[in-house]
Amino acid sequence: MSAVDKAFHGLRHMIATGRLGAGERIPPEGELCEELGVSRGSLREAVRMLAALGVIEPRHGSGTYVSQLRPEDVIGSLSLTLELLPLTGLLEVYEIRRVLEAHVAAQAAARCTPEAVGTLFALIEAMEATDDPTKASELDHRFHLEIARIGGNPTLASLLSVFRARSRKYQVFTLPEGPELRRKSDEDHRVLATAIADHDPVAAAGAAQAHVAQTERWLRAFMPPVEEDDSKG
Amino acid sequence: MSAVDKAFHGLRHMIATGRLGAGERIPPEGELCEELGVSRGSLREAVRMLAALGVIEPRHGSGTYVSQLRPEDVIGSLSLTLELLPLTGLLEVYEIRRVLEAHVAAQAAARCTPEAVGTLFALIEAMEATDDPTKASELDHRFHLEIARIGGNPTLASLLSVFRARSRKYQVFTLPEGPELRRKSDEDHRVLATAIADHDPVAAAGAAQAHVAQTERWLRAFMPPVEEDDSKG
DNA sequence: GCAAGCAAAGTCATCAGATGACTCACGGCC
DNA sequence: GGCCGTGAGTCATCTGATGACTTTGCTTGC
C-alpha cells in the first residue's frame, strides 16, 4: 500500500470509528505524519483527497477540521465532476431526475404547510416578474430546492440539487426561444405548486415528472454545447 | 485563489473543454507545473483530488490518465465516503433506494430479454444454494446489479450500486436471525424476478419497493453498529 | 476596568531539490 | 524469432526551508 493510501485510509478510519468526530479539529500535520508513518507531502495529498470528497476541510492558519458529515457535504462533491460526463450521461441523469422529482413532489404534497406553500408561490411570482434569465434560473433552482426541502429528505434534496446544477449549465432560457420556454415552465410551476398546496401527491408527482420531461425535451431539441463555465475565475 | 485551486481548476478545465479527452494521458508533472504556474507539490495535490473524484488516474511509472468519464467512474467516488454518514443519513438513503429500485425494476420488466431472465434465476439459485453469508451478500449484490443493468441506465445502476454498498456494510445476514431473513429475502427475489420475466412493470416495481422496505425494517429493528471494515488491510 | 492594538505561537501553504520505484520500449543476445 | 537487459521517462516519496494566515493572550492607552 502506498504512503498516500496509508494516510488516506488511516484518516478515514479515524473518522469512521469516531475517534475524530464531526466538526472536530484533527491533529496538526506533524503529529499525523508521525502517527501514520508518512511524510508531510504524502499526508497533505491524502488530506486533499478527503477534502475533495467533502469529508474534511483545511483552514489556512487555523487547522484542519472534519466536516459536519451531512449528506450534502458528501454528495456535493459530485457537483464539480458530474458536468464532465458526456451528454449521454446527462440524459441518464434526466431519467433519474424524473423519478426522484416526482417522488419529492408527492412527499411535499403530503407534508407541506401553509407557510411552505406561501414560499413556493412567492418564488413563482418572483420568477414570473424577472426578465433576467440568470436570475430566473437561480429562482427556479430555489423553487425546486424548497420543494425538496418540504419533502423531508435532506440526502435526496442534495442529490437532486447536484443533478439540477448539471442541467442548469446548459442555460436553455438564454436561447432565442427562451421567453416562450420560460412561459411554459412558469405554467408547470403553478400546476406543481397548486397540486402540492392541495395535498394531492398523485397530481404533484405527475406535474413534477412532466416538468422534468419537458425540460429534457427542450434540451434534446436544442442541445447547446457547453464550453466554458468559469464565471468566477 | 490558492496554488492548489489553480492547478485543480486548470486541470478540470482542460478536461471540460476537451483539450484532454477521456482515456488520454495528461502531460508529465513538470510540464503541467510550468504551464499552470505551480510547484510539483501543489500540482500533485490537485491531481490527487481529481483522482479521488474518479476523474483521472495516476499510474506509477507510466503517467497520469484521464478516466473513461463513465458515470460509474464519477459516482463511484461516493462509495468511500457515504459510509461515513451517520445513521439518519442511511435511512434517507433507503428512501431513495425504494424509489429508484422500483423504477429500475419496472424498466427492467419492460426491456428484459430471455437471456437476462436466465441470468437472474441462475443468481437466485446460487443464492439459495450457498450457506456463506458473505457469498450470499455478494450474489445479492450481483442480482440487483443485473436488474439495474437490464434497466438500461448505467448512471442509475452505479448510483444504486453505491447506495447498496452502504447498506451492505451492516451485514444483516450474519445475525442470529440471518437464516430466516435470507429465506424471506430469497422469496422476494423470486417474486421480483418473476414479475420482470412476465414483463409486468407494475408488479416488478411493487416487488422491488417491498424488498427494499423489508430490508430497511430489518435494519431499523436490529440496527447493528458498524465499527470496522478494513477487510483488505 | 475596558477596549484597541500588537506580538508571538501554532498551523497550513508553497516551493525547491534529491532520491527511489516502476513502466515501457528499444536493442542486443541467444 | 524470442528472450532479456538496459536506459529513458514518469510518478512516488522524503526532507528542509520559507511564507501566509489565524488565533490567542498580553500590553498599552484611555
Coordinates of C-alpha atoms (C1' of nucleotides) in Angstrom, one line a residue:
Chain A
M1 CA 0.0 0.0 0.0
S2 CA 1.4 3.4 -1.0
A3 CA 2.2 6.1 1.5
V4 CA -0.7 8.3 0.4
D5 CA -3.1 5.3 0.6
K6 CA -1.9 4.6 4.1
A7 CA -2.6 8.2 5.2
F8 CA -5.9 8.3 3.4
H9 CA -7.3 5.1 4.9
G10 CA -5.8 5.9 8.2
L11 CA -7.6 9.2 8.4
R12 CA -10.8 7.8 7.0
H13 CA -10.6 5.1 9.6
M14 CA -10.2 7.6 12.4
I15 CA -13.4 9.3 11.3
A16 CA -15.3 6.0 10.7
T17 CA -14.5 4.8 14.1
G18 CA -15.5 8.0 15.8
R19 CA -12.0 8.9 17.0
L20 CA -12.4 12.1 15.0
G21 CA -15.9 13.4 15.3
A22 CA -17.9 15.7 13.0
G23 CA -16.7 19.3 13.3
E24 CA -13.7 18.3 15.3
R25 CA -10.2 19.6 14.6
I26 CA -7.8 16.9 13.5
P27 CA -4.2 16.8 14.9
P28 CA -1.6 19.0 13.2
E29 CA 0.3 17.7 10.2
G30 CA 3.4 16.9 12.1
E31 CA 1.7 14.7 14.6
L32 CA -0.3 12.8 12.0
C33 CA 2.8 12.3 9.9
E34 CA 4.5 10.6 12.8
E35 CA 1.5 8.5 13.8
L36 CA 0.7 7.4 10.2
G37 CA 4.4 7.0 9.3
V38 CA 4.4 9.1 6.2
S39 CA 5.9 12.4 5.1
R40 CA 4.1 15.7 5.2
G41 CA 3.8 15.7 1.4
S42 CA 2.0 12.3 1.4
L43 CA -0.2 13.3 4.3
R44 CA -1.2 16.5 2.6
E45 CA -2.2 14.6 -0.6
A46 CA -4.4 12.4 1.5
V47 CA -5.9 15.4 3.2
R48 CA -6.7 17.0 -0.1
M49 CA -8.4 13.8 -1.3
L50 CA -10.7 13.7 1.7
A51 CA -11.3 17.4 1.3
A52 CA -12.3 16.9 -2.3
L53 CA -14.8 14.3 -1.1
G54 CA -16.3 16.7 1.4
V55 CA -15.2 14.8 4.5
I56 CA -12.6 17.3 5.9
E57 CA -11.9 21.0 5.4
P58 CA -8.5 22.6 5.9
R59 CA -8.5 26.2 7.1
H60 CA -5.3 28.1 6.4
G61 CA -3.7 29.2 9.7
S62 CA -6.2 27.5 11.9
G63 CA -6.1 23.8 11.4
T64 CA -8.0 21.0 9.5
Y65 CA -11.5 20.1 10.6
V66 CA -13.8 17.2 10.0
S67 CA -16.9 18.4 8.1
Q68 CA -20.4 18.1 9.6
L69 CA -20.7 14.9 7.6
R70 CA -24.2 15.9 6.4
P71 CA -25.4 14.3 3.3
E72 CA -25.0 17.5 1.3
D73 CA -21.3 17.7 2.4
V74 CA -20.5 14.3 0.8
I75 CA -22.9 14.3 -2.1
G76 CA -22.0 17.9 -3.0
S77 CA -18.6 16.7 -4.1
L78 CA -20.2 15.3 -7.2
S79 CA -21.1 18.8 -8.4
L80 CA -17.6 19.5 -9.6
T81 CA -17.2 16.4 -11.7
L82 CA -20.7 15.5 -12.8
E83 CA -20.6 18.1 -15.5
L84 CA -17.5 16.4 -17.0
L85 CA -19.7 13.5 -18.1
P86 CA -20.6 13.3 -21.8
L87 CA -24.1 14.1 -23.0
T88 CA -25.4 10.6 -22.9
G89 CA -24.7 10.7 -19.2
L90 CA -26.7 13.9 -18.9
L91 CA -29.7 12.2 -20.4
E92 CA -29.4 9.4 -18.0
V93 CA -29.4 11.9 -15.2
Y94 CA -32.7 13.2 -16.5
E95 CA -34.3 9.8 -16.2
I96 CA -33.2 9.8 -12.5
R97 CA -34.4 13.3 -12.0
R98 CA -37.9 12.4 -13.4
V99 CA -38.3 9.7 -10.9
L100 CA -36.9 11.5 -7.9
E101 CA -38.5 14.9 -8.6
A102 CA -41.9 13.1 -8.9
H103 CA -41.2 11.4 -5.5
V104 CA -40.2 14.5 -3.6
A105 CA -43.2 16.4 -5.1
A106 CA -45.5 13.7 -3.8
Q107 CA -43.8 13.7 -0.4
A108 CA -44.0 17.5 -0.3
A109 CA -47.7 17.4 -1.2
A110 CA -48.3 15.0 1.8
R111 CA -46.2 17.1 4.2
C112 CA -46.5 20.7 3.2
T113 CA -47.5 23.5 5.5
P114 CA -49.3 26.8 4.7
E115 CA -46.0 28.7 5.2
A116 CA -44.2 26.4 2.7
V117 CA -47.0 27.0 0.2
G118 CA -46.5 30.7 0.6
T119 CA -42.8 30.5 0.0
L120 CA -43.4 28.4 -3.2
F121 CA -45.9 30.9 -4.7
A122 CA -43.7 33.8 -3.7
L123 CA -40.8 32.2 -5.7
I124 CA -43.1 31.7 -8.6
E125 CA -44.2 35.3 -8.7
A126 CA -40.6 36.5 -8.5
M127 CA -39.7 34.2 -11.3
E128 CA -42.6 35.5 -13.5
A129 CA -41.6 39.1 -12.7
T130 CA -38.0 39.0 -13.7
D131 CA -36.6 39.3 -17.2
D132 CA -33.0 38.3 -16.3
P133 CA -32.5 34.7 -17.5
T134 CA -29.8 34.1 -14.9
K135 CA -31.9 35.3 -12.1
A136 CA -34.8 33.2 -13.4
S137 CA -32.6 30.2 -13.4
E138 CA -31.5 30.9 -9.8
L139 CA -35.1 31.3 -8.7
D140 CA -36.0 28.1 -10.5
H141 CA -33.3 26.4 -8.5
R142 CA -34.6 27.7 -5.2
F143 CA -38.2 26.7 -6.1
H144 CA -37.2 23.1 -6.7
L145 CA -34.9 23.2 -3.7
E146 CA -37.8 24.3 -1.5
I147 CA -40.0 21.5 -2.7
A148 CA -37.2 19.1 -2.0
R149 CA -36.8 20.6 1.5
I150 CA -40.5 20.2 2.2
G151 CA -40.1 16.6 1.0
G152 CA -38.2 16.0 4.2
N153 CA -35.2 14.0 3.0
P154 CA -32.0 16.1 3.0
T155 CA -30.0 13.5 1.3
L156 CA -32.4 13.3 -1.6
A157 CA -32.6 17.1 -1.7
S158 CA -28.9 17.5 -2.1
L159 CA -28.7 14.8 -4.7
L160 CA -31.3 16.5 -6.8
S161 CA -29.6 19.8 -6.2
V162 CA -26.4 18.3 -7.8
F163 CA -28.3 16.9 -10.7
R164 CA -30.1 20.1 -11.4
A165 CA -26.8 22.0 -11.3
R166 CA -25.6 19.8 -14.1
S167 CA -28.7 20.5 -16.1
R168 CA -28.6 24.2 -15.4
K169 CA -25.2 24.6 -17.1
Y170 CA -27.0 24.4 -20.4
Q171 CA -28.8 27.7 -19.8
V172 CA -31.8 26.9 -22.0
F173 CA -33.5 30.2 -21.1
T174 CA -30.9 32.2 -22.9
L175 CA -31.8 30.8 -26.3
P176 CA -33.9 32.8 -28.8
E177 CA -36.8 30.6 -27.8
G178 CA -36.1 31.4 -24.2
P179 CA -39.1 33.6 -23.4
E180 CA -41.6 31.0 -24.7
L181 CA -39.9 28.2 -22.9
R182 CA -40.0 30.2 -19.7
R183 CA -43.7 30.9 -20.1
K184 CA -44.3 27.2 -20.4
S185 CA -42.0 26.5 -17.4
D186 CA -43.8 29.0 -15.3
E187 CA -47.1 27.3 -16.1
D188 CA -45.6 24.0 -15.0
H189 CA -44.5 25.5 -11.7
R190 CA -48.0 26.8 -11.0
V191 CA -49.6 23.4 -11.7
L192 CA -47.0 21.7 -9.5
A193 CA -47.3 24.2 -6.6
T194 CA -51.1 24.0 -6.7
A195 CA -51.0 20.3 -6.5
I196 CA -48.7 20.5 -3.5
A197 CA -50.9 23.1 -1.9
D198 CA -53.9 20.9 -2.4
H199 CA -52.1 18.0 -0.7
D200 CA -52.6 15.9 -3.9
P201 CA -49.5 13.7 -4.1
V202 CA -50.5 12.0 -7.4
A203 CA -51.1 15.3 -9.2
A204 CA -47.9 16.7 -7.7
A205 CA -45.9 13.7 -8.9
G206 CA -47.4 13.9 -12.3
A207 CA -46.7 17.6 -12.6
A208 CA -43.1 17.2 -11.5
Q209 CA -42.4 14.4 -13.8
A210 CA -44.0 16.3 -16.7
H211 CA -41.9 19.3 -15.9
V212 CA -38.6 17.5 -15.9
A213 CA -39.6 15.6 -19.1
Q214 CA -40.4 18.9 -20.7
T215 CA -37.0 20.4 -19.9
E216 CA -35.4 17.2 -21.2
R217 CA -37.2 17.5 -24.5
W218 CA -36.1 21.1 -24.9
L219 CA -32.5 20.0 -24.2
R220 CA -32.7 17.2 -26.7
A221 CA -34.2 19.6 -29.3
F222 CA -31.7 22.4 -29.0
M223 CA -28.7 20.7 -27.4
P224 CA -26.5 23.7 -26.9
P225 CA -22.9 22.6 -26.3
V226 CA -21.3 23.7 -23.0
E227 CA -17.8 25.0 -23.4
E228 CA -16.9 27.5 -20.7
D229 CA -18.1 27.9 -17.2
D230 CA -15.5 29.9 -15.2
S231 CA -17.9 32.7 -14.3
K232 CA -15.9 33.1 -11.1
G233 CA -12.4 33.0 -12.4
Chain B
M1 CA -7.1 31.6 -5.5
S2 CA -4.6 29.2 -3.9
A3 CA -2.0 27.3 -5.9
V4 CA -3.7 24.0 -5.5
D5 CA -7.1 25.5 -6.6
K6 CA -5.4 27.0 -9.6
A7 CA -4.0 23.6 -10.6
F8 CA -7.3 21.8 -9.8
H9 CA -9.5 24.1 -11.8
G10 CA -6.9 24.3 -14.6
L11 CA -6.8 20.6 -15.0
R12 CA -10.6 20.3 -14.7
H13 CA -11.0 23.0 -17.3
M14 CA -8.6 21.1 -19.7
I15 CA -10.9 18.1 -19.4
A16 CA -14.2 20.1 -19.6
T17 CA -13.1 21.8 -22.8
G18 CA -11.9 18.6 -24.4
R19 CA -8.3 19.5 -24.5
L20 CA -7.7 16.3 -22.5
G21 CA -10.0 13.6 -23.7
A22 CA -11.3 10.5 -21.9
G23 CA -8.6 7.9 -21.6
E24 CA -5.9 10.2 -22.7
R25 CA -2.6 10.6 -21.0
I26 CA -2.0 14.0 -19.5
P27 CA 1.3 15.8 -19.8
P28 CA 4.0 14.9 -17.3
E29 CA 4.2 16.7 -13.9
G30 CA 7.0 19.0 -15.0
E31 CA 5.2 20.4 -18.0
L32 CA 1.9 20.9 -16.1
C33 CA 3.7 22.7 -13.3
E34 CA 5.2 25.2 -15.8
E35 CA 2.0 25.7 -17.7
L36 CA -0.1 26.1 -14.6
G37 CA 2.5 28.1 -12.7
V38 CA 2.6 26.0 -9.6
S39 CA 5.1 23.7 -7.9
R40 CA 5.1 20.0 -8.2
G41 CA 3.8 19.6 -4.7
S42 CA 0.7 21.7 -5.4
L43 CA 0.1 20.1 -8.7
R44 CA 0.3 16.7 -7.1
E45 CA -2.3 17.6 -4.5
A46 CA -4.7 18.8 -7.3
V47 CA -4.1 15.6 -9.2
R48 CA -4.9 13.6 -6.1
M49 CA -8.1 15.5 -5.7
L50 CA -9.3 14.7 -9.2
A51 CA -8.2 11.1 -8.7
A52 CA -10.3 10.9 -5.6
L53 CA -13.2 12.2 -7.6
G54 CA -12.7 9.5 -10.2
V55 CA -11.7 11.9 -13.0
I56 CA -8.1 11.0 -13.5
E57 CA -5.9 8.0 -12.6
P58 CA -2.2 8.2 -12.0
R59 CA -0.2 5.1 -12.9
H60 CA 3.1 4.7 -11.3
G61 CA 5.9 4.7 -13.8
S62 CA 3.7 5.3 -16.8
G63 CA 1.9 8.6 -16.5
T64 CA -1.5 10.0 -15.4
Y65 CA -4.5 9.3 -17.5
V66 CA -8.0 10.8 -17.8
S67 CA -10.6 8.2 -16.7
Q68 CA -13.2 7.0 -19.2
L69 CA -15.5 9.5 -17.6
R70 CA -18.3 6.9 -17.4
P71 CA -21.0 7.7 -14.8
E72 CA -19.7 4.9 -12.6
D73 CA -16.3 6.4 -12.5
V74 CA -17.5 9.6 -11.1
I75 CA -20.4 8.3 -8.9
G76 CA -18.2 5.5 -7.5
S77 CA -16.2 8.1 -5.7
L78 CA -19.1 8.4 -3.2
S79 CA -18.6 4.8 -2.1
L80 CA -15.6 5.6 0.1
T81 CA -17.3 8.4 1.9
L82 CA -21.0 7.6 2.0
E83 CA -20.5 5.2 4.8
L84 CA -19.1 7.9 7.0
L85 CA -22.6 9.5 7.2
P86 CA -24.5 9.0 10.5
L87 CA -27.4 6.5 10.6
T88 CA -30.1 9.1 9.9
G89 CA -28.4 9.5 6.6
L90 CA -28.6 5.8 5.9
L91 CA -32.3 5.8 6.4
E92 CA -32.7 8.7 4.0
V93 CA -30.6 6.6 1.5
Y94 CA -33.2 3.8 1.9
E95 CA -36.0 6.1 0.9
I96 CA -34.1 7.0 -2.3
R97 CA -33.4 3.3 -2.9
R98 CA -37.0 2.4 -2.6
V99 CA -38.0 4.8 -5.3
L100 CA -35.1 4.1 -7.6
E101 CA -35.1 0.3 -7.3
A102 CA -38.8 0.3 -8.1
H103 CA -38.1 2.3 -11.2
V104 CA -35.3 0.2 -12.5
A105 CA -37.3 -2.9 -11.8
A106 CA -40.1 -1.5 -13.9
Q107 CA -37.7 -0.6 -16.6
A108 CA -36.1 -4.0 -16.5
A109 CA -39.6 -5.6 -16.8
A110 CA -40.2 -3.6 -19.9
R111 CA -36.9 -4.3 -21.5
C112 CA -35.7 -7.7 -20.3
T113 CA -34.6 -10.5 -22.7
P114 CA -34.8 -14.2 -22.2
E115 CA -31.1 -14.4 -21.6
A116 CA -31.3 -11.7 -18.9
V117 CA -34.1 -13.7 -17.2
G118 CA -31.9 -16.8 -17.2
T119 CA -29.1 -14.9 -15.5
L120 CA -31.4 -13.6 -12.9
F121 CA -32.7 -17.0 -12.0
A122 CA -29.3 -18.5 -12.1
L123 CA -28.2 -16.0 -9.5
I124 CA -31.2 -16.7 -7.4
E125 CA -30.5 -20.4 -7.4
A126 CA -26.9 -19.8 -6.5
M127 CA -28.0 -17.6 -3.6
E128 CA -30.4 -20.2 -2.3
A129 CA -27.7 -22.9 -2.6
T130 CA -25.0 -21.2 -0.5
D131 CA -24.6 -21.1 3.2
D132 CA -21.9 -18.5 3.3
P133 CA -23.5 -15.1 4.3
T134 CA -20.7 -13.2 2.7
K135 CA -21.1 -15.1 -0.6
A136 CA -24.9 -14.7 -0.4
S137 CA -24.4 -10.9 0.1
E138 CA -22.1 -10.8 -2.9
L139 CA -24.7 -12.7 -5.0
D140 CA -27.4 -10.5 -3.8
H141 CA -25.4 -7.5 -5.0
R142 CA -24.9 -9.1 -8.4
F143 CA -28.6 -9.9 -8.7
H144 CA -29.6 -6.3 -8.1
L145 CA -26.8 -5.1 -10.3
E146 CA -28.1 -7.2 -13.1
I147 CA -31.6 -5.8 -12.8
A148 CA -30.1 -2.3 -12.9
R149 CA -28.1 -3.3 -16.0
I150 CA -31.2 -4.5 -17.7
G151 CA -32.9 -1.3 -16.7
G152 CA -30.6 0.4 -19.3
N153 CA -29.4 3.4 -17.3
P154 CA -25.7 3.0 -16.3
T155 CA -25.7 6.2 -14.3
L156 CA -28.7 4.9 -12.3
A157 CA -27.1 1.5 -12.0
S158 CA -23.9 2.8 -10.5
L159 CA -25.8 5.2 -8.2
L160 CA -27.8 2.3 -6.8
S161 CA -24.7 0.2 -6.5
V162 CA -23.1 2.8 -4.3
F163 CA -26.2 3.0 -2.1
R164 CA -26.4 -0.7 -1.8
A165 CA -22.7 -0.9 -0.7
R166 CA -23.5 1.5 2.1
S167 CA -26.4 -0.8 3.3
R168 CA -24.4 -4.0 2.8
K169 CA -21.8 -2.8 5.4
Y170 CA -24.3 -3.8 8.1
Q171 CA -24.2 -7.5 7.2
V172 CA -27.7 -8.2 8.4
F173 CA -27.4 -11.9 7.3
T174 CA -24.7 -12.6 9.9
L175 CA -27.2 -12.0 12.7
P176 CA -28.7 -14.9 14.6
E177 CA -31.9 -14.3 12.7
G178 CA -29.9 -14.4 9.5
P179 CA -31.2 -17.6 8.0
E180 CA -34.8 -16.6 8.4
L181 CA -34.2 -13.2 6.9
R182 CA -32.4 -14.8 4.0
R183 CA -35.3 -17.1 3.3
K184 CA -37.7 -14.1 3.2
S185 CA -35.2 -12.3 1.0
D186 CA -35.0 -15.2 -1.4
E187 CA -38.7 -15.2 -1.7
D188 CA -38.7 -11.5 -2.5
H189 CA -36.1 -12.2 -5.2
R190 CA -38.2 -14.8 -6.9
V191 CA -41.3 -12.6 -6.9
L192 CA -39.3 -9.8 -8.3
A193 CA -37.6 -11.9 -11.0
T194 CA -40.9 -13.5 -12.0
A195 CA -42.5 -10.1 -12.4
I196 CA -39.6 -9.0 -14.6
A197 CA -39.8 -12.2 -16.6
D198 CA -43.5 -11.6 -17.1
H199 CA -42.8 -8.1 -18.5
D200 CA -45.1 -6.8 -15.7
P201 CA -43.6 -3.4 -14.7
V202 CA -46.2 -2.6 -12.1
A203 CA -45.6 -5.9 -10.3
A204 CA -41.9 -5.6 -10.6
A205 CA -41.9 -2.1 -9.1
G206 CA -44.0 -3.2 -6.3
A207 CA -41.9 -6.2 -5.5
A208 CA -38.7 -4.1 -5.6
Q209 CA -40.1 -1.5 -3.4
A210 CA -41.4 -4.1 -0.9
H211 CA -38.0 -5.8 -0.9
V212 CA -36.1 -2.6 -0.1
A213 CA -38.6 -1.7 2.5
Q214 CA -38.3 -5.1 4.1
T215 CA -34.5 -4.7 4.4
E216 CA -35.0 -1.3 5.8
R217 CA -37.3 -2.6 8.5
W218 CA -34.8 -5.3 9.5
L219 CA -32.1 -2.7 9.8
R220 CA -34.3 -0.5 11.9
A221 CA -35.2 -3.4 14.1
F222 CA -31.7 -4.8 14.7
M223 CA -29.5 -1.8 14.0
P224 CA -26.1 -3.4 14.4
P225 CA -23.5 -0.7 14.8
V226 CA -20.7 -0.7 12.1
E227 CA -17.3 -0.3 13.6
E228 CA -14.5 -1.9 11.5
D229 CA -14.4 -2.6 7.8
D230 CA -10.7 -3.0 6.8
S231 CA -11.1 -6.5 5.4
K232 CA -8.4 -5.7 2.9
G233 CA -5.8 -4.0 5.1
Chain C
dG1 C1' -12.0 48.4 34.3
dC2 C1' -12.0 48.1 29.5
dA3 C1' -11.1 48.2 24.7
dA4 C1' -7.9 48.6 21.0
dG5 C1' -3.9 47.2 19.1
dC6 C1' 0.2 44.5 18.9
dA7 C1' 3.2 40.4 19.3
dA8 C1' 4.1 35.6 19.3
dA9 C1' 3.0 30.9 18.8
dG10 C1' 0.7 27.5 16.1
dT11 C1' -0.8 25.8 11.7
dC12 C1' -1.4 25.3 7.0
dA13 C1' 0.5 26.7 2.0
dT14 C1' 4.1 26.6 -1.1
dC15 C1' 8.4 25.9 -3.1
dA16 C1' 12.9 23.5 -4.3
dG17 C1' 15.9 19.7 -4.6
dA18 C1' 17.1 14.9 -4.3
dT19 C1' 16.4 10.0 -4.5
dG20 C1' 13.7 5.8 -5.2
dA21 C1' 10.4 2.8 -7.7
dC22 C1' 8.0 1.5 -11.5
dT23 C1' 6.7 1.1 -16.6
dC24 C1' 7.8 0.6 -21.2
dA25 C1' 10.2 0.4 -25.4
dC26 C1' 14.4 -0.4 -27.7
dG27 C1' 18.1 -3.1 -29.0
dG28 C1' 21.4 -6.7 -28.2
dC29 C1' 22.0 -11.6 -27.4
dC30 C1' 21.0 -16.4 -27.6
Chain D
dG1 C1' 12.3 -15.2 -33.6
dG2 C1' 12.0 -14.9 -28.9
dC3 C1' 14.1 -13.6 -24.5
dC4 C1' 16.4 -10.5 -21.6
dG5 C1' 18.9 -6.5 -20.1
dT6 C1' 19.2 -1.7 -20.2
dG7 C1' 18.1 3.0 -20.2
dA8 C1' 14.8 6.8 -20.6
dG9 C1' 10.7 8.6 -18.9
dT10 C1' 7.5 9.2 -15.2
dC11 C1' 5.3 9.1 -10.9
dA12 C1' 6.2 8.4 -5.5
dT13 C1' 8.3 9.9 -1.5
dC14 C1' 11.1 12.3 1.7
dT15 C1' 13.5 16.4 3.5
dG16 C1' 14.3 21.1 4.6
dA17 C1' 13.1 25.9 4.4
dT18 C1' 10.1 29.9 3.9
dG19 C1' 5.8 32.4 3.7
dA20 C1' 0.9 33.4 4.9
dC21 C1' -2.8 33.2 7.9
dT22 C1' -5.4 32.6 12.3
dT23 C1' -5.8 32.7 17.0
dT24 C1' -4.6 33.8 21.5
dG25 C1' -3.1 36.5 25.0
dC26 C1' -0.9 40.3 26.6
dT27 C1' 0.3 45.0 26.6
dT28 C1' -0.9 49.7 26.3
dG29 C1' -3.5 53.7 26.5
dC30 C1' -7.7 55.7 28.0

